[in-house]
Coordinates of C-alpha atoms in Angstrom, one line a residue:
X192 CA 127.4 86.6 88.7
X193 CA 125.4 87.6 91.7
X194 CA 124.8 85.4 94.8
X195 CA 121.2 84.8 93.8
X196 CA 122.1 83.8 90.3
X197 CA 124.8 81.4 91.7
X198 CA 122.3 80.0 94.2
X199 CA 119.7 79.5 91.4
X200 CA 122.1 77.8 89.1
X201 CA 123.2 75.4 91.8
X202 CA 119.6 74.5 92.6
X203 CA 118.9 73.8 88.8
X204 CA 121.9 71.5 88.7
X205 CA 120.8 69.6 91.8
X206 CA 117.3 69.1 90.2
X207 CA 118.9 67.9 86.9
X208 CA 121.0 65.3 88.7
X209 CA 117.9 64.0 90.6
X210 CA 116.1 63.6 87.2
X211 CA 113.5 66.3 87.6
X212 CA 113.2 70.0 87.4
X213 CA 110.6 72.7 88.2
X214 CA 108.8 75.0 85.8
X215 CA 106.9 78.0 86.7
X216 CA 103.4 78.8 85.4
X217 CA 100.8 81.5 86.3
X218 CA 97.5 80.1 87.5
X219 CA 94.3 81.7 88.5
X220 CA 92.9 80.8 92.0
X221 CA 90.3 81.9 94.5
X222 CA 90.9 85.1 96.4
X223 CA 92.8 84.8 99.7
X224 CA 90.0 83.6 102.1
X225 CA 92.2 84.0 105.2
X226 CA 92.8 87.7 104.4
X227 CA 89.1 88.2 103.9
X228 CA 88.2 86.5 107.1
X229 CA 90.8 88.5 109.1
X230 CA 89.5 91.8 107.7
X231 CA 85.9 90.8 108.4
X232 CA 86.9 90.0 112.0
X233 CA 88.5 93.4 112.4
X234 CA 85.5 95.2 111.0
X235 CA 83.1 93.4 113.4
X236 CA 85.4 94.1 116.3
X237 CA 85.3 97.7 115.2
X238 CA 81.5 97.7 115.3
X239 CA 81.5 96.4 118.8
X240 CA 84.2 98.8 120.1
X241 CA 82.5 101.8 118.4
X242 CA 79.1 101.1 120.0
X243 CA 80.7 100.6 123.4
X244 CA 82.8 103.7 123.2
X245 CA 80.1 106.0 121.8
X246 CA 76.9 104.9 123.7
X247 CA 77.6 107.1 126.8
X248 CA 78.3 110.1 124.5
X249 CA 75.0 109.5 122.6
X250 CA 73.2 109.2 125.9
X251 CA 74.5 112.5 127.2
X252 CA 73.5 114.2 124.0
X253 CA 70.1 112.6 123.9
X254 CA 70.8 110.8 120.6
X255 CA 70.2 107.3 119.5
X256 CA 72.6 105.1 121.4
X257 CA 73.6 103.3 118.1
X258 CA 73.9 106.4 115.9
X259 CA 77.7 106.1 115.5
X260 CA 77.4 102.4 115.0
X261 CA 74.7 102.7 112.3
X262 CA 76.8 105.3 110.4
X263 CA 79.9 103.1 110.6
X264 CA 77.9 100.1 109.4
X265 CA 76.6 102.1 106.4
X266 CA 80.2 103.2 105.6
X267 CA 81.4 99.7 105.9
X268 CA 78.6 98.5 103.6
X269 CA 79.9 100.9 100.9
X270 CA 83.4 99.7 101.7
X271 CA 82.5 96.0 101.2
X272 CA 80.9 96.9 97.9
X273 CA 84.1 98.7 96.9
X274 CA 86.1 95.7 98.0
X275 CA 83.9 93.3 95.9
X276 CA 84.3 95.6 92.8
X277 CA 88.1 95.9 93.1
X278 CA 88.4 92.2 93.9
X279 CA 87.0 91.5 90.4
X280 CA 88.7 94.5 88.6
X281 CA 92.1 93.4 87.1
X282 CA 94.7 95.2 89.1
X283 CA 97.0 95.6 86.0
X284 CA 94.5 98.0 84.6
X285 CA 94.8 100.4 87.5
X286 CA 97.9 101.9 85.9
X287 CA 95.7 103.5 83.3
X288 CA 94.0 105.7 85.9
X289 CA 97.1 107.0 87.6
X290 CA 97.0 110.5 86.1
X291 CA 93.2 110.8 86.6
X292 CA 93.4 109.6 90.2
X293 CA 96.3 112.0 90.9
X294 CA 94.3 115.0 89.6
X295 CA 91.2 113.9 91.6
X296 CA 93.2 113.7 94.9
X297 CA 95.0 117.0 94.1
X298 CA 91.8 118.9 93.4
X299 CA 90.1 117.5 96.5
X300 CA 93.1 118.6 98.7
X301 CA 93.1 122.1 97.1
X302 CA 89.3 122.4 97.7
X303 CA 89.9 121.4 101.3
X304 CA 92.7 123.8 101.8
X305 CA 91.3 126.9 100.0
X306 CA 87.5 126.8 100.1
X307 CA 84.9 127.1 102.9
X308 CA 84.0 123.4 102.3
X309 CA 87.0 122.5 104.5
X310 CA 86.1 121.5 108.0
X311 CA 88.5 122.1 110.9
X312 CA 88.4 119.8 113.9
X313 CA 90.7 120.1 116.9
X314 CA 92.9 122.6 114.9
X315 CA 93.3 120.3 111.9
X316 CA 91.7 121.1 108.5
X317 CA 91.4 117.5 107.1
X318 CA 87.8 117.0 106.0
X319 CA 85.4 118.2 103.3
X320 CA 81.8 118.5 104.4
X321 CA 79.6 116.7 101.8
X322 CA 76.5 116.9 104.0
X323 CA 75.9 113.2 104.3
X324 CA 79.5 112.5 105.4
X325 CA 82.8 114.2 105.9
X326 CA 85.4 113.2 103.2
X327 CA 89.1 113.0 104.2
X328 CA 91.0 113.4 100.9
X329 CA 94.4 112.4 102.4
X330 CA 93.0 108.9 102.9
X331 CA 92.8 108.7 99.1
X332 CA 96.5 109.4 98.9
X333 CA 97.3 106.0 100.3
X334 CA 96.2 103.9 97.3
X335 CA 97.4 106.7 95.0
X336 CA 101.0 106.5 96.3
X337 CA 101.0 102.7 96.0
X338 CA 99.8 102.9 92.4
X339 CA 102.2 105.7 91.3
X340 CA 105.3 104.2 92.9
X341 CA 104.5 100.6 91.9
X342 CA 104.1 101.8 88.3
X343 CA 107.3 103.8 88.5
X344 CA 109.5 101.2 90.2
X345 CA 108.2 98.0 88.4
X346 CA 110.9 97.9 85.7
X347 CA 113.8 100.0 86.9
X348 CA 114.4 102.2 89.9
X349 CA 115.8 105.4 88.5
X350 CA 115.7 108.5 90.8
X351 CA 117.8 110.6 88.3
X352 CA 115.4 110.2 85.4
X353 CA 113.7 113.5 84.5
X354 CA 110.5 111.9 83.3
X355 CA 110.2 110.1 86.6
X356 CA 110.4 113.3 88.5
X357 CA 107.8 115.2 86.3
X358 CA 105.3 112.3 86.2
X359 CA 105.7 110.9 89.7
X360 CA 108.1 112.4 92.3
X361 CA 107.3 116.1 92.0
X362 CA 103.5 115.5 92.1
X363 CA 104.1 113.3 95.2
X364 CA 106.2 115.9 96.9
X365 CA 103.5 118.6 96.2
X366 CA 100.8 116.3 97.6
X367 CA 102.9 115.7 100.7
X368 CA 103.4 119.4 101.2
X369 CA 99.6 120.1 101.0
X370 CA 98.9 117.2 103.4
X371 CA 101.5 118.5 105.8
X372 CA 99.9 122.0 105.8
X373 CA 96.5 120.6 107.0
X374 CA 98.4 119.9 109.3
X375 CA 98.6 116.1 109.0
X376 CA 102.2 115.1 109.8
X377 CA 101.1 111.5 110.7
X378 CA 99.8 110.9 107.2
X379 CA 103.0 112.3 105.7
X380 CA 105.0 109.9 107.9
X381 CA 102.9 106.9 106.7
X382 CA 103.2 107.9 103.1
X383 CA 107.0 108.5 103.3
X384 CA 107.5 105.2 105.1
X385 CA 105.5 103.4 102.4
X386 CA 107.5 105.1 99.7
X387 CA 110.8 104.1 101.4
X388 CA 109.7 100.5 101.7
X389 CA 108.6 100.3 98.1
X390 CA 111.9 101.7 97.0
X391 CA 113.7 98.9 98.9
X392 CA 111.4 96.3 97.7
X393 CA 112.0 97.4 94.1
X394 CA 115.7 96.7 94.7
X395 CA 116.7 100.4 94.9
X396 CA 120.3 101.3 95.7
X397 CA 120.9 100.5 99.4
X398 CA 123.9 102.9 99.3
X399 CA 121.6 105.7 98.2
X400 CA 119.1 104.7 100.9
X401 CA 121.9 105.0 103.5
X402 CA 123.0 108.4 102.2
X403 CA 119.5 109.8 101.9
X404 CA 118.5 108.3 105.3
X405 CA 121.6 109.8 107.0
X406 CA 121.0 113.3 105.4
X407 CA 117.3 113.1 106.2
X408 CA 118.0 112.2 109.9
X409 CA 120.6 114.9 110.3
X410 CA 118.3 117.4 108.6
X411 CA 115.4 116.4 110.8
X412 CA 117.4 116.9 113.9
X413 CA 118.4 120.4 112.8
X414 CA 115.1 121.6 111.2
X415 CA 112.6 119.6 113.3
X416 CA 111.9 122.4 115.8
X417 CA 111.4 124.8 112.9
X418 CA 109.2 122.5 110.8
X419 CA 106.9 121.2 113.5
X420 CA 103.8 123.2 114.5
X421 CA 103.7 124.5 118.1
X422 CA 101.1 121.8 119.1
X423 CA 103.3 119.1 117.6
X424 CA 106.3 120.1 119.8
X425 CA 103.9 120.1 122.8
X426 CA 102.9 116.6 122.0
X427 CA 106.6 115.5 122.0
X428 CA 107.2 117.3 125.3
X429 CA 104.2 115.7 127.0
X430 CA 105.1 112.3 125.6
X431 CA 108.5 112.6 127.3
X432 CA 106.9 113.8 130.5
X433 CA 103.0 113.4 130.6
X434 CA 102.9 114.6 134.2
X435 CA 104.2 118.0 133.2
X436 CA 100.7 119.0 131.9
X437 CA 98.5 116.2 133.3
X438 CA 95.2 118.2 133.0
X439 CA 96.2 119.7 129.6
X440 CA 98.2 118.4 126.7
X441 CA 99.2 115.2 128.6
X442 CA 95.7 114.4 129.6
X443 CA 94.9 112.0 126.7
X444 CA 98.1 109.9 127.2
X445 CA 97.5 109.6 131.0
X446 CA 93.8 108.6 130.6
X447 CA 94.8 106.1 127.9
X448 CA 97.3 104.5 130.2
X449 CA 94.7 104.4 133.0
X450 CA 92.4 102.5 130.6
X451 CA 95.1 99.8 130.0
X452 CA 95.9 99.6 133.7
X453 CA 92.2 99.2 134.6
X454 CA 91.7 96.5 132.1
X455 CA 94.5 94.4 133.4
X456 CA 94.9 90.9 132.0
X457 CA 91.3 89.9 131.1
X458 CA 89.6 93.3 131.1
X459 CA 86.5 94.7 132.8
X460 CA 84.1 93.0 130.3
X461 CA 82.3 94.4 127.2
X462 CA 80.7 97.7 128.0
X463 CA 82.5 98.0 131.4
X464 CA 84.9 100.8 130.4
X465 CA 85.1 103.7 132.8
X466 CA 87.4 105.9 130.7
X467 CA 84.8 106.2 127.9
X468 CA 82.5 108.1 130.3
X469 CA 83.9 111.5 129.2
X470 CA 87.4 110.8 130.7
X471 CA 89.2 109.8 127.4
X472 CA 88.5 112.1 124.5
X473 CA 88.5 110.6 120.9
X474 CA 87.9 107.1 122.5
X475 CA 86.1 106.0 119.3
X476 CA 88.8 107.1 116.9
X477 CA 92.4 107.7 117.9
X478 CA 92.2 105.9 121.3
X479 CA 89.8 103.1 120.6
X480 CA 92.6 100.6 121.2
X481 CA 92.8 101.8 124.8
X482 CA 89.0 101.1 125.3
X483 CA 89.6 97.6 123.8
X484 CA 92.4 97.2 126.3
X485 CA 90.3 98.3 129.2
X486 CA 87.3 96.1 128.3
X487 CA 89.1 93.0 127.1
X488 CA 92.5 93.3 128.8
X489 CA 95.9 92.4 127.5
X490 CA 94.4 89.2 126.0
X491 CA 92.1 91.3 123.8
X492 CA 95.0 93.5 122.8
X493 CA 97.1 90.5 121.9
X494 CA 94.2 89.2 119.8
X495 CA 94.0 92.4 117.8
X496 CA 97.8 92.4 117.4
X497 CA 97.6 88.8 116.2
X498 CA 94.9 89.7 113.6
X499 CA 97.0 92.5 112.2
X500 CA 100.1 90.2 112.2
X501 CA 98.2 87.7 110.1
X502 CA 97.0 90.5 107.8
X503 CA 100.5 91.6 107.2
X504 CA 101.7 88.1 106.7
X505 CA 99.0 87.3 104.1
X506 CA 99.7 90.6 102.3
X507 CA 103.4 89.8 102.0
X508 CA 102.6 86.3 100.9
X509 CA 100.3 87.6 98.2
X510 CA 103.1 89.9 97.1
X511 CA 105.6 87.0 97.0
X512 CA 103.4 84.8 94.9
X513 CA 102.4 87.6 92.4
X514 CA 103.7 86.9 88.9
X515 CA 104.5 90.5 88.0
X516 CA 106.5 93.3 89.6
X517 CA 103.7 95.8 89.5
X518 CA 101.4 93.6 91.5
X519 CA 104.2 92.7 93.9
X520 CA 104.9 96.3 94.7
X521 CA 101.2 97.3 94.9
X522 CA 100.6 94.5 97.4
X523 CA 103.6 95.4 99.5
X524 CA 102.6 99.1 99.6
X525 CA 99.1 98.3 100.7
X526 CA 100.3 95.9 103.3
X527 CA 102.9 98.3 104.7
X528 CA 100.2 101.0 105.1
X529 CA 97.9 98.7 107.1
X530 CA 100.7 97.3 109.2
X531 CA 102.5 100.6 109.9
X532 CA 99.3 102.6 110.6
X533 CA 98.1 99.9 113.1
X534 CA 101.5 99.9 114.7
X535 CA 101.5 103.7 115.1
X536 CA 98.0 103.8 116.5
X537 CA 98.7 101.1 119.1
X538 CA 102.0 102.6 120.0
X539 CA 100.4 106.0 120.6
X540 CA 97.6 104.5 122.7
X541 CA 100.2 102.7 124.9
X542 CA 102.5 105.9 125.0
X543 CA 105.4 104.4 123.0
X544 CA 105.0 107.3 120.5
X545 CA 103.7 110.8 120.8
X546 CA 100.1 111.5 119.9
X547 CA 99.8 111.5 116.1
X548 CA 96.1 111.5 115.3
X549 CA 96.3 108.2 113.4
X550 CA 93.3 105.9 113.5
X551 CA 93.3 102.1 113.9
X552 CA 92.5 100.5 110.4
X553 CA 89.1 98.8 110.1
X554 CA 88.3 99.4 113.8
X555 CA 88.3 103.2 114.5
X556 CA 85.2 105.2 113.5
X557 CA 85.6 107.0 110.2
X558 CA 83.7 106.9 106.9
X559 CA 86.5 107.7 104.4
X560 CA 89.0 105.5 106.3
X561 CA 86.9 102.3 106.3
X562 CA 85.7 102.7 102.7
X563 CA 89.3 103.3 101.3
X564 CA 90.8 100.6 103.5
X565 CA 88.2 98.0 102.3
X566 CA 88.7 99.0 98.7
X567 CA 92.5 98.5 99.2
X568 CA 91.8 95.0 100.6
X569 CA 89.8 94.4 97.4
X570 CA 92.9 95.2 95.3
X571 CA 94.9 92.7 97.5
X572 CA 92.3 90.1 96.9
X573 CA 92.5 90.6 93.2
X574 CA 96.2 90.3 93.2
X575 CA 96.0 87.1 95.2
X576 CA 93.9 85.5 92.4
X577 CA 97.0 85.4 90.2
X578 CA 100.0 83.5 91.5
X579 CA 103.0 81.6 90.4
X580 CA 102.9 77.8 90.8
X581 CA 105.9 75.6 90.5
X582 CA 105.3 72.4 88.5
X583 CA 107.8 69.6 89.0
X584 CA 108.4 67.4 85.9
X585 CA 110.5 64.3 85.3
X586 CA 113.4 64.5 82.8
X587 CA 113.4 62.0 80.0
X588 CA 116.1 59.5 80.4

């Protein structure tokens, strides 16, 4: 008998002696309003931060000062529509579309990699030019990974099953390889971390986790210099010593730290950032957290961290209350993606990690990112509608 079975039996016996016991039933409830409120706050903060960060750039280029803001609001509008649709769509039916969704993402990644439609920005080929927007296919891999692994791990974790490899693991490895070649190592890290956490949540073998983790760490130390692109090694070097190339590859990190230092405890006030005046590149995407830190200080940063902490807590709470394993794993996967990506972005902006090119969920500028993120929130809201309720009843004497 396991410890958990022993503990459960003792609890049942205590309840029996007291004259009552608990029964579990599945009930339908309203979507998690706290989660919806937190996400709405983050999106609104994103609107304010994007306008502040991009207005000087638009002014220099003679464009509408709110052009970036208007685009982001349109993208968010589509995102909220997607959220509403997925909040009503039964998450259990998502499994039916695993194969179709896998093919869609795979085809988009191949189109990106091998056709002229792929757009290269700052040396990375991650976007497909659709005319009205630039689609980032790797963003679609986030919900896809959660769906595939939740479906595979919901009953039994079996890494040695041939069918599991052909239906899930091999396609996942191929997608990771294509994403890595863009290059987009940061997305690969996010997806691998999510996969690892889902494996643990599904009660996978901890012994196997330790063995694979040890082999992976040893292999990474040996092969890392060979696997990483030249610019990725440069990012690690300047992260360790930004002053070694202060006007080159270490420029972004130094300017980001200056932004935080300028903001101090309470910040310079909304719109008062100096670093956004052509000093800090990508201030509306990768380094938007630094602009928030400059204008709203450490208090503003703590507020953002607090919102993401609540988001992660609500996501894990939804997973805990979900009545089925598929929904639990799906909720955990989505929550891990949001939490880990936010952690990575804020760590990069504050120089705790090397520059990765990861955006801040719901806040950074980006069409595909905001639409996919809000759609994933919709899935979480749908899962939150079904939960386990314990009903305490009195025993007949």
